[in-house]
PDB file of C-alpha atoms in Angstrom:
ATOM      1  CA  UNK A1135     -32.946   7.987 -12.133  1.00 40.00           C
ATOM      2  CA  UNK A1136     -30.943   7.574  -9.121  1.00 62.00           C
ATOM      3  CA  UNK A1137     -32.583   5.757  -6.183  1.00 73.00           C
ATOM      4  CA  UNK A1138     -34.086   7.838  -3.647  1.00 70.00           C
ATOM      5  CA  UNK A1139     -32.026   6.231  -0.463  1.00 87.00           C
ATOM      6  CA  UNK A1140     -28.488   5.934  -2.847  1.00 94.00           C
ATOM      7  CA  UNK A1141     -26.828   8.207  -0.720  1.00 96.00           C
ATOM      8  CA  UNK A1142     -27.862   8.551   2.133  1.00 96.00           C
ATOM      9  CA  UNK A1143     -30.838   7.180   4.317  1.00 97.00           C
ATOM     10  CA  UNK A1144     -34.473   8.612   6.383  1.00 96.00           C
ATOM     11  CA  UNK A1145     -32.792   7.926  10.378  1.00 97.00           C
ATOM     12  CA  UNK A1146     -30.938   6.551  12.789  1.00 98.00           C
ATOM     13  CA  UNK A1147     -33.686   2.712  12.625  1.00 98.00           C
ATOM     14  CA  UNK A1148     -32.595   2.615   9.001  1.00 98.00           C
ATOM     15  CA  UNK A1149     -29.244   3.426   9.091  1.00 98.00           C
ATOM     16  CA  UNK A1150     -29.161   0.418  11.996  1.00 99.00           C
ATOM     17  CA  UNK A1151     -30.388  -1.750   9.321  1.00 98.00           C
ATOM     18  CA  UNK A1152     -28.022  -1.217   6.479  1.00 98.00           C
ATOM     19  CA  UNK A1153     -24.659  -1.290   9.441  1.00 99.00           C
ATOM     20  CA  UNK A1154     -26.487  -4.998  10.549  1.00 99.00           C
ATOM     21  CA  UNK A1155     -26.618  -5.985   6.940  1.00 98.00           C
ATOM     22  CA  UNK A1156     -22.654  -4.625   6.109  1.00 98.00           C
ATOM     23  CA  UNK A1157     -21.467  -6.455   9.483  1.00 99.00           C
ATOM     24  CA  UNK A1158     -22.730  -9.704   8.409  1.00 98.00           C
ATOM     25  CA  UNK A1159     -20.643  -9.059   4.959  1.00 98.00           C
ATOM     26  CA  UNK A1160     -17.534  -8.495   6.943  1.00 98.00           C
ATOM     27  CA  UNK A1161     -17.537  -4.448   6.862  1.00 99.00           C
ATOM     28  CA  UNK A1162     -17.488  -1.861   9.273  1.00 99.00           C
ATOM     29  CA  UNK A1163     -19.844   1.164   9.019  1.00 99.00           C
ATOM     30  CA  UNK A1164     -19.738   4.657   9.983  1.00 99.00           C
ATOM     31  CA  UNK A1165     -22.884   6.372  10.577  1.00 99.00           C
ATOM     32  CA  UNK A1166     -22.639   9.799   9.957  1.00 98.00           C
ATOM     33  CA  UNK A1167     -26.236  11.868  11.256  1.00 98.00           C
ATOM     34  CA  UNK A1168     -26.107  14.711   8.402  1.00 95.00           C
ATOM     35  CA  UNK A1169     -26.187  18.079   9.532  1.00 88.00           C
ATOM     36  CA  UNK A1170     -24.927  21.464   7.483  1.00 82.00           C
ATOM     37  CA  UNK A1171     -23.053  24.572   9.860  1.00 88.00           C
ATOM     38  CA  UNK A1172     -24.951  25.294  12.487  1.00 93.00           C
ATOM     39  CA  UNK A1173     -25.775  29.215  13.108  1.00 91.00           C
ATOM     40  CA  UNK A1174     -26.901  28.855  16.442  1.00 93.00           C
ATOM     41  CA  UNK A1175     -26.412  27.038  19.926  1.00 95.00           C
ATOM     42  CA  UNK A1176     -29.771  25.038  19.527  1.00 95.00           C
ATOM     43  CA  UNK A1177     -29.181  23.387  15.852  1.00 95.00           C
ATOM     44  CA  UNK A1178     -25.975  22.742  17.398  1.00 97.00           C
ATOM     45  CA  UNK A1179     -27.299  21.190  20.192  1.00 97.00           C
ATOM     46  CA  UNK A1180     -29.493  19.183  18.172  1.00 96.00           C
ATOM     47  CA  UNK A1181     -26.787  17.872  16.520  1.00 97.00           C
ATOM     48  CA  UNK A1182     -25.057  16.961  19.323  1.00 98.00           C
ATOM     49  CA  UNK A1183     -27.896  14.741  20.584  1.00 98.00           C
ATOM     50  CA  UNK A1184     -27.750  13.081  17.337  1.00 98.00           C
ATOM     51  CA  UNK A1185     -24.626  11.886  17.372  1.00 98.00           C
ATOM     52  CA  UNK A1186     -24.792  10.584  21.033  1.00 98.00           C
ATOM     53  CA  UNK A1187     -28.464   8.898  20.067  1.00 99.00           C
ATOM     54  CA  UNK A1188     -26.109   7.148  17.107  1.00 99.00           C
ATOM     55  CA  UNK A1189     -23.329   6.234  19.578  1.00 99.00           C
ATOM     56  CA  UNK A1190     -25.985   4.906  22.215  1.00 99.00           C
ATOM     57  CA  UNK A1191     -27.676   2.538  19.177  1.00 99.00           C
ATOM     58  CA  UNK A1192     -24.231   1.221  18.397  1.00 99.00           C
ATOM     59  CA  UNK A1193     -23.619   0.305  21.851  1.00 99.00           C
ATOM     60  CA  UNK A1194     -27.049  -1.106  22.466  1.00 98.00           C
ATOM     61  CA  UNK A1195     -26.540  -2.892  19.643  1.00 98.00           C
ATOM     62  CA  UNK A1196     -23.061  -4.237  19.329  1.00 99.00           C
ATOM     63  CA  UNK A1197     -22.772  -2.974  15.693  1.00 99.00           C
ATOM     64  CA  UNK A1198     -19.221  -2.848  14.234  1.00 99.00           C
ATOM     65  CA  UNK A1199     -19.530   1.020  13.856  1.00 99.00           C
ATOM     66  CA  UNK A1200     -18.017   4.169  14.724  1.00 99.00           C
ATOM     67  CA  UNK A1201     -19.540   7.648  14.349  1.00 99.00           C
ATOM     68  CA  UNK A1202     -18.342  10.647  11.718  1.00 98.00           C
ATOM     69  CA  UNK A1203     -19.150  14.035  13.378  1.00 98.00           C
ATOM     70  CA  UNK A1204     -18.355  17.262  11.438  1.00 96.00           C
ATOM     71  CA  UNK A1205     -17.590  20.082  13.600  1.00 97.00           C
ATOM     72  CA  UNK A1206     -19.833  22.814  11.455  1.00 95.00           C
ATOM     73  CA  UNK A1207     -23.017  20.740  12.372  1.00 96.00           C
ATOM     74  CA  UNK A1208     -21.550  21.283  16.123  1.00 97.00           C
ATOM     75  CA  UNK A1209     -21.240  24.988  15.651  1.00 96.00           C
ATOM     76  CA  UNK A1210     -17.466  25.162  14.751  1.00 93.00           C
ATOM     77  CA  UNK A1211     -16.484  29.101  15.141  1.00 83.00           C
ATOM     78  CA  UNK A1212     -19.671  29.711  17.662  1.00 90.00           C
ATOM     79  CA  UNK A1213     -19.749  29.805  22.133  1.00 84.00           C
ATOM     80  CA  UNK A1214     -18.928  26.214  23.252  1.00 90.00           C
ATOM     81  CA  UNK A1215     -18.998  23.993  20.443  1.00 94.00           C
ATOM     82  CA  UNK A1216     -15.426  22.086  21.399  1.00 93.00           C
ATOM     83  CA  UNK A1217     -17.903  21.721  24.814  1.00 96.00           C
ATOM     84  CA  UNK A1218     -20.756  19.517  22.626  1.00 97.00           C
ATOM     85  CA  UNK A1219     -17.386  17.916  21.182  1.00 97.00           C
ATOM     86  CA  UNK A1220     -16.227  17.014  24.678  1.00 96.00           C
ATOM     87  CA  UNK A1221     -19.767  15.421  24.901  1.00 97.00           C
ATOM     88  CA  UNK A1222     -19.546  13.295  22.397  1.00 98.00           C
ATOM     89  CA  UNK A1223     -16.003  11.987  22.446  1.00 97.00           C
ATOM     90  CA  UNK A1224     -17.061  11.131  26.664  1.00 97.00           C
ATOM     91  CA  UNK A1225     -20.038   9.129  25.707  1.00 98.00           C
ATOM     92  CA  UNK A1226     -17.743   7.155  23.143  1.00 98.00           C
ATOM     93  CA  UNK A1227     -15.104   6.289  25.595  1.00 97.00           C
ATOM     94  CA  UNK A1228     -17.717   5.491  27.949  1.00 97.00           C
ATOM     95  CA  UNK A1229     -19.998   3.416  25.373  1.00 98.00           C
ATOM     96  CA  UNK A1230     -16.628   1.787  23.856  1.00 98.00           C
ATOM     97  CA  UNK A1231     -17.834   3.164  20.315  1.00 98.00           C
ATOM     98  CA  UNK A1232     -15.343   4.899  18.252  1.00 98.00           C
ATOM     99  CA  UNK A1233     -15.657   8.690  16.832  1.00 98.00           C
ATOM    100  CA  UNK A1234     -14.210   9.921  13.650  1.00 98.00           C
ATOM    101  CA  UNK A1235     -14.072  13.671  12.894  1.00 97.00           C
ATOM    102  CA  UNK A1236     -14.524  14.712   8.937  1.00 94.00           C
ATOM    103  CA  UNK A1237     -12.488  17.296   8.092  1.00 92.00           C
ATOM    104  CA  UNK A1238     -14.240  20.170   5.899  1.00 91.00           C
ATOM    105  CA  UNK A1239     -13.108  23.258   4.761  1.00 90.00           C
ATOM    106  CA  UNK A1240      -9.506  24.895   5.093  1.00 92.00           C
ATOM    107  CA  UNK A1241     -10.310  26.989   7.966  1.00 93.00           C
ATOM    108  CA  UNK A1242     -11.420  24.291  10.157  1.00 95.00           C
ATOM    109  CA  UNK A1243      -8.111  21.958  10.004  1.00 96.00           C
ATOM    110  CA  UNK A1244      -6.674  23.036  12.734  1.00 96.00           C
ATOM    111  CA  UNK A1245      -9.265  23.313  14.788  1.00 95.00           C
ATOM    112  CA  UNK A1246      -9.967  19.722  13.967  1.00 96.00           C
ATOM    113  CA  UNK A1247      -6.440  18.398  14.494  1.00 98.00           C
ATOM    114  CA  UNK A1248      -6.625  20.185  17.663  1.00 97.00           C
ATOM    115  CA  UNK A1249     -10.239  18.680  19.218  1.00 96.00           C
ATOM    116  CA  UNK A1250      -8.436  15.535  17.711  1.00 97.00           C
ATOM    117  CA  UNK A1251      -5.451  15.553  20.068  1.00 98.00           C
ATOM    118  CA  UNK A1252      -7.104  16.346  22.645  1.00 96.00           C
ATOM    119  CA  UNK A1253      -9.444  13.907  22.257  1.00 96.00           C
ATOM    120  CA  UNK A1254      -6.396  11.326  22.239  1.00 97.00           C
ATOM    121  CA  UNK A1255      -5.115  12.481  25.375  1.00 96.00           C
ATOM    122  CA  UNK A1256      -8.163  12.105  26.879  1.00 94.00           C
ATOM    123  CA  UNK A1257      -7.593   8.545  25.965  1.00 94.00           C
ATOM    124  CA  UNK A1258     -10.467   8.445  23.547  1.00 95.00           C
ATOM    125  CA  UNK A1259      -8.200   8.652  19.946  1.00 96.00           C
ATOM    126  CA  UNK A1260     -10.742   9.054  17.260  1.00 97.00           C
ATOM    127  CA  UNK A1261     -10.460   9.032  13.368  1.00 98.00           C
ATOM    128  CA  UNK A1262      -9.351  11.879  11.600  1.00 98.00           C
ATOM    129  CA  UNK A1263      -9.348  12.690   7.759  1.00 97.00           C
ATOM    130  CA  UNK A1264      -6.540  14.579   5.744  1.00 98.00           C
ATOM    131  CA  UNK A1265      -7.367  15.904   2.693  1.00 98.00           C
ATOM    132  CA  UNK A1266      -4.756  15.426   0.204  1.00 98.00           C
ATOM    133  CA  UNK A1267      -5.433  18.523  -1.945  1.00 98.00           C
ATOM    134  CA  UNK A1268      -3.815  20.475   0.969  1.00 98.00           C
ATOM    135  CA  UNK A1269      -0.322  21.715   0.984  1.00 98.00           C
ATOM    136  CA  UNK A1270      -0.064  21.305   4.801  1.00 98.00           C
ATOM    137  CA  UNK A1271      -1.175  17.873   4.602  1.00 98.00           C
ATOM    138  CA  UNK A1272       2.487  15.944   4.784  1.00 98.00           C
ATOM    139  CA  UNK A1273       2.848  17.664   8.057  1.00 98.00           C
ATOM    140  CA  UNK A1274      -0.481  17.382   8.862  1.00 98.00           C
ATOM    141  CA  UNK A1275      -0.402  13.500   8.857  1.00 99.00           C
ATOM    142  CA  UNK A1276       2.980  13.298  10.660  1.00 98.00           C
ATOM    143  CA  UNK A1277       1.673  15.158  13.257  1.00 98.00           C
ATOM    144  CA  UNK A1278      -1.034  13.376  13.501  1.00 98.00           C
ATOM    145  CA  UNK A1279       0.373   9.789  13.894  1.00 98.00           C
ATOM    146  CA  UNK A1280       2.638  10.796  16.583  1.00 97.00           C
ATOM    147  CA  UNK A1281      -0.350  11.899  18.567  1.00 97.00           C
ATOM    148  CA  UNK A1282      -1.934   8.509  18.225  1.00 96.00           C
ATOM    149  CA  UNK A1283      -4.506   9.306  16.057  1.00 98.00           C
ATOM    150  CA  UNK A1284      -5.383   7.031  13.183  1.00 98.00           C
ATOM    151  CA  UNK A1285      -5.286   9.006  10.024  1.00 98.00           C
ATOM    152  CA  UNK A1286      -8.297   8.598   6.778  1.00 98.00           C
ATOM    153  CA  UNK A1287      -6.655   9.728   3.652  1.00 98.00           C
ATOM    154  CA  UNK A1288      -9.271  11.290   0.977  1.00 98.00           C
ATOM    155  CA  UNK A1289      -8.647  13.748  -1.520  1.00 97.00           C
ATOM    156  CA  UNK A1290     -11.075  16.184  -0.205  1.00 93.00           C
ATOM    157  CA  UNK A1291     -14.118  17.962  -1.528  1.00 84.00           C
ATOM    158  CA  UNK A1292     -14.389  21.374  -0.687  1.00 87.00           C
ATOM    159  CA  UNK A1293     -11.332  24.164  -1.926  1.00 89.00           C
ATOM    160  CA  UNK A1294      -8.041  22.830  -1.635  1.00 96.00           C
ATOM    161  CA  UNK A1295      -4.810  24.319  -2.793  1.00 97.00           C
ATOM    162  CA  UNK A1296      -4.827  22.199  -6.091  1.00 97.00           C
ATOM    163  CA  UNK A1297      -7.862  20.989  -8.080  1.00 94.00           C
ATOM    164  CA  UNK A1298      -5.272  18.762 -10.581  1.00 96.00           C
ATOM    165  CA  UNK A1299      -6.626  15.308 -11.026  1.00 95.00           C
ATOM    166  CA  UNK A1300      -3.120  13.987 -11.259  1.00 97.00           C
ATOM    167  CA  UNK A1301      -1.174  16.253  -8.828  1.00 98.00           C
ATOM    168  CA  UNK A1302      -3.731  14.956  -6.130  1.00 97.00           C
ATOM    169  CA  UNK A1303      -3.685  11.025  -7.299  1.00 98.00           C
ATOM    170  CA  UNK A1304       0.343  12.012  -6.565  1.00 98.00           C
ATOM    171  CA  UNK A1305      -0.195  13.892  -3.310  1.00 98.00           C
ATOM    172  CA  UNK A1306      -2.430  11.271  -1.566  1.00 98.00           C
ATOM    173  CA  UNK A1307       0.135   8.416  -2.877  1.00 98.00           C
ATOM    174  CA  UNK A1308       2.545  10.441  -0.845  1.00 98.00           C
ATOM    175  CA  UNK A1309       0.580  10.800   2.007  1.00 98.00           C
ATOM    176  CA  UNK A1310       0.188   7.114   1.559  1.00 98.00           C
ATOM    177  CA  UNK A1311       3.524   6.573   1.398  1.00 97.00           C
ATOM    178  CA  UNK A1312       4.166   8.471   4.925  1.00 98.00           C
ATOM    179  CA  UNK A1313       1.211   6.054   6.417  1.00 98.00           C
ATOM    180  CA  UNK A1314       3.092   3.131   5.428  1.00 96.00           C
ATOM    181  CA  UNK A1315       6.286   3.880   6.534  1.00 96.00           C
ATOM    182  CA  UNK A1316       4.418   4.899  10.471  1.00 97.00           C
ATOM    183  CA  UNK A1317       3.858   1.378  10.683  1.00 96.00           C
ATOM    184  CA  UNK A1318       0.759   2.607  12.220  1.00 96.00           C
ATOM    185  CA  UNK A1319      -2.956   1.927  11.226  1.00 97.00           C
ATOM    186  CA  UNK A1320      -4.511   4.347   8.603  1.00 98.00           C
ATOM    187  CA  UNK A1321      -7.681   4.449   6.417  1.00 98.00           C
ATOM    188  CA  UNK A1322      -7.655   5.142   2.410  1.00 98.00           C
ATOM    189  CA  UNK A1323     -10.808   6.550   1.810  1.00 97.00           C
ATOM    190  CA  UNK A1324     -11.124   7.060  -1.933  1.00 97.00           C
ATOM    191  CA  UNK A1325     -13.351   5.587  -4.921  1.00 96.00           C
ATOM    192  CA  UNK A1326     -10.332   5.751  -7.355  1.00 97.00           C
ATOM    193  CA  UNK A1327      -9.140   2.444  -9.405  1.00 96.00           C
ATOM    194  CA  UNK A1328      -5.673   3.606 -10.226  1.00 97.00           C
ATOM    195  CA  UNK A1329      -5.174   4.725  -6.233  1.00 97.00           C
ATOM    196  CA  UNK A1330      -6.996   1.502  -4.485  1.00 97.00           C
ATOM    197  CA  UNK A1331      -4.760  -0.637  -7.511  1.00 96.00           C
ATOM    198  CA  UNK A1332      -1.557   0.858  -6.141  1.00 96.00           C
ATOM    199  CA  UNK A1333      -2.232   0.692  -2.691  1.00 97.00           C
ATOM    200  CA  UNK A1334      -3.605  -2.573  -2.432  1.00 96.00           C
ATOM    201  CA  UNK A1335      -0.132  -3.395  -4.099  1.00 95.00           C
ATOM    202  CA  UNK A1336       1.775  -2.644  -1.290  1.00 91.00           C
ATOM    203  CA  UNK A1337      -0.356  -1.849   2.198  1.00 92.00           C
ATOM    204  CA  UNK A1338      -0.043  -4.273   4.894  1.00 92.00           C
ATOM    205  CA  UNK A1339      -3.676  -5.560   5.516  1.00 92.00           C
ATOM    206  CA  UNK A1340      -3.088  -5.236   9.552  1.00 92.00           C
ATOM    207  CA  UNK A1341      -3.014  -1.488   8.971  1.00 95.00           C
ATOM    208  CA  UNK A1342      -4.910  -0.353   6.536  1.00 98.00           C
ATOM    209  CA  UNK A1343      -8.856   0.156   6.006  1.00 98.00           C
ATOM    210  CA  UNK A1344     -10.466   1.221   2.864  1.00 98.00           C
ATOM    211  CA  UNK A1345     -13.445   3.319   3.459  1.00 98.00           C
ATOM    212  CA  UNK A1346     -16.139   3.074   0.313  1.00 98.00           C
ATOM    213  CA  UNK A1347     -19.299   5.733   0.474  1.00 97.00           C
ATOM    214  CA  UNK A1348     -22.472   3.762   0.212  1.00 97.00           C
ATOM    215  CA  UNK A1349     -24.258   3.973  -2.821  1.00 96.00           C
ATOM    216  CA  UNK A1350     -21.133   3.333  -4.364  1.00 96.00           C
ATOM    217  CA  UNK A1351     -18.681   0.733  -4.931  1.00 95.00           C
ATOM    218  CA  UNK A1352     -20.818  -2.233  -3.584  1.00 94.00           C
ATOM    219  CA  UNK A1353     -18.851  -4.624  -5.183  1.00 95.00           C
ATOM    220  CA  UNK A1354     -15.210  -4.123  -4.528  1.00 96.00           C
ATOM    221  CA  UNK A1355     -16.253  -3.813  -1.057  1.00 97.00           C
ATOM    222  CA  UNK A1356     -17.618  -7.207  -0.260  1.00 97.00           C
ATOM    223  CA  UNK A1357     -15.039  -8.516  -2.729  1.00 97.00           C
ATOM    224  CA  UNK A1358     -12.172  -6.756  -0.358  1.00 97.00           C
ATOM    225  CA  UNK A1359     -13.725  -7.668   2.335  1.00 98.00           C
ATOM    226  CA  UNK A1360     -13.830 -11.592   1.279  1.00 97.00           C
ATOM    227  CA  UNK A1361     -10.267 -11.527   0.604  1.00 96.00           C
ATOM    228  CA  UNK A1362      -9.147 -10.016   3.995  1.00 96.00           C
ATOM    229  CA  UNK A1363      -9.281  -7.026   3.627  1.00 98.00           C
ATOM    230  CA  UNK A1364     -10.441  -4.359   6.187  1.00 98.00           C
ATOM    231  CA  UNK A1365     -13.798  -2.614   4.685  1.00 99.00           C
ATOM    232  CA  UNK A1366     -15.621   0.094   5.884  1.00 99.00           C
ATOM    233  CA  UNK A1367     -19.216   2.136   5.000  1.00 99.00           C
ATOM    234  CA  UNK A1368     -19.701   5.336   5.719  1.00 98.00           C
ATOM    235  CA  UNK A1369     -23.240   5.669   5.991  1.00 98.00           C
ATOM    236  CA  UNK A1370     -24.954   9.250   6.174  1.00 98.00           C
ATOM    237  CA  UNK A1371     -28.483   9.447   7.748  1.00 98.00           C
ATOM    238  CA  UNK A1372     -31.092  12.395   8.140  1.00 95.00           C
ATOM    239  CA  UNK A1373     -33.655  15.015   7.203  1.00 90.00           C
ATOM    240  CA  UNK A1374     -30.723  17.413   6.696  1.00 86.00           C
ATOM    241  CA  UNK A1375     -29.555  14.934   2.883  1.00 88.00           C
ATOM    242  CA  UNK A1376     -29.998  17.786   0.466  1.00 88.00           C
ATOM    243  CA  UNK A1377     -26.762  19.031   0.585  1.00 86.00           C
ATOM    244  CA  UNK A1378     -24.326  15.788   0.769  1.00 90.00           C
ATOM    245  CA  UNK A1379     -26.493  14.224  -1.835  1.00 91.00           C
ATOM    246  CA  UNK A1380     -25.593  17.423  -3.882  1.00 89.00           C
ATOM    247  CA  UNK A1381     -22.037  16.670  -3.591  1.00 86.00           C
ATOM    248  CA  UNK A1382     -22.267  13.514  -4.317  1.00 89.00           C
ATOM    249  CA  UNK A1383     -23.881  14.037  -7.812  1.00 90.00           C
ATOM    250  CA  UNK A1384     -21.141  16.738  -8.175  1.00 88.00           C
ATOM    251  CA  UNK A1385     -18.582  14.214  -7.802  1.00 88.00           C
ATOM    252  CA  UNK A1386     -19.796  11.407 -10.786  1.00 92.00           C
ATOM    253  CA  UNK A1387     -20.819  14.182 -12.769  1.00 93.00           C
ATOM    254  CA  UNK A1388     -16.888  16.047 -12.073  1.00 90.00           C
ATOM    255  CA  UNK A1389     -15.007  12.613 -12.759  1.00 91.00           C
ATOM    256  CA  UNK A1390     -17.307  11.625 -15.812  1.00 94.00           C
ATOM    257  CA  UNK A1391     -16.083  14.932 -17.146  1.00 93.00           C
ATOM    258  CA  UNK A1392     -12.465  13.780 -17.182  1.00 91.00           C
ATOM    259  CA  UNK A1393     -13.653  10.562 -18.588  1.00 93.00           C
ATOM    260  CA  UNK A1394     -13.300   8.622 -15.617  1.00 94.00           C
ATOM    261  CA  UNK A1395     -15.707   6.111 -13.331  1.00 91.00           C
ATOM    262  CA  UNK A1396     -15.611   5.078  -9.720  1.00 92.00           C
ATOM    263  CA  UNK A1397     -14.478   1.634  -8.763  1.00 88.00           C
ATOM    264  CA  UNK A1398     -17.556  -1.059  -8.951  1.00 75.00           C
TER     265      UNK A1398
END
């Protein structure tokens, strides 16, 4: 039976918690307020307040944390939603807490890599996934470096343009590959052995950061973290778990298929 709180947790108070206990190991922590696409201006609204209540706790409390925001819970493709992005990104730069933008499905990258530049030339860079099962992705990345954005691989988990388990362990390599060579800072978010093994092999630990999911991976992240490594957490919090819970059980239950197993 999984644990009822595995994957994500009840609020903001909790979520505090858990990013108070992960600082004290050494690891940063993301808190990501869950939210699905919002279909009108007030769940997007609501969503918006959630994610400046998280970036106002941070602040208050001098966590080492950022925030995720996803730009469907902000009403991506409806009347002003970059505007409740604007509002966000603002109260970061003015609270000193950083914001990092998931990236979902295909038809939101470039509206993404768009609110992410301008974001940057705002002066308030945030985070900014790539998904490596993208074709675009290479170009993507390089584009996204140059604007000063720091870059979190993952292999993504909606529809990309391959759904090989090898040709994307080879694709995000690649991407690594282009990360490394920037000289600039990057995150490897992933849960894969053979991927973390390789990195680890040859990443410089001033740039990179390995982002783990809680509920998963608990030991290789204090363990990287002990040996110098930068760690992060994401840590989802909400009503709205349903959902992201589902795709987390999708994912062990999609790798266990192929005979495979997260790090531990």
């Amino acid at each position: 039976m999984t644990p009822p709180e595995r994957w994500a947790l009840p609020d903001l108070e909790a979520a505090a918690a858990r990013c108070r206990e992960r600082n004290a190991a050494g690891i940063r922590c993301i808190l990501s307020p869950l939210g699905e696409y919002a279909g009108d201006g007030a769940v997007a609204d609501r969503a918006g307040v959630a994610y400046r209540a998280a970036i106002g706790l941070i602040a208050a409390e001098g966590l080492d944390a950022a925030v995720a925001v996803k730009l469907s819970a902000l009403g991506a493709g409806l009347e002003d939603w970059d505007d409740r992005l604007g509002r966000i990104v603002d109260e970061g730069r003015r609270r000193h807490v950083g914001i990092e933008i998931d990236m979902e499905g295909a038809a939101l990258v470039g509206p993404a890599i768009a609110s992410a530049e301008a974001a940057a030339a705002s002066g308030a860079p945030p985070g900014l996934a790539v998904q490596a099962y993208l074709d675009r992705s290479p170009e993507d990345l390089s584009r996204i470096l140059r604007a000063g954005i720091t870059p979190r691989l993952v292999k993504g988990a909606y529809l990309g343009d391959t759904g090989d388990f090898s040709d994307i362990q080879r694709r995000f390599l690649d991407l690594a590959a282009i990360a490394l060579e920037s000289g600039r800072p990057f995150s490897v978010g992933t849960h894969d052995p053979d991927l973390l093994g390789r990195i680890v092999q040859t990443a410089d630990r001033r740039l990179v950061e390995f982002g783990f999911l809680m509920g998963l991976a608990d030991g290789a992240k204090v363990r990287m973290a002990r040996e110098g490594w930068r760690v992060a957490e994401y840590v989802p919090f909400g009503e709205e778990r349903a959902a992201y819970e589902g795709r987390r059980r999708r994912y062990l239950r999609s790798i266990a298929a192929l005979g495979r197993s997260p790090v531990l």
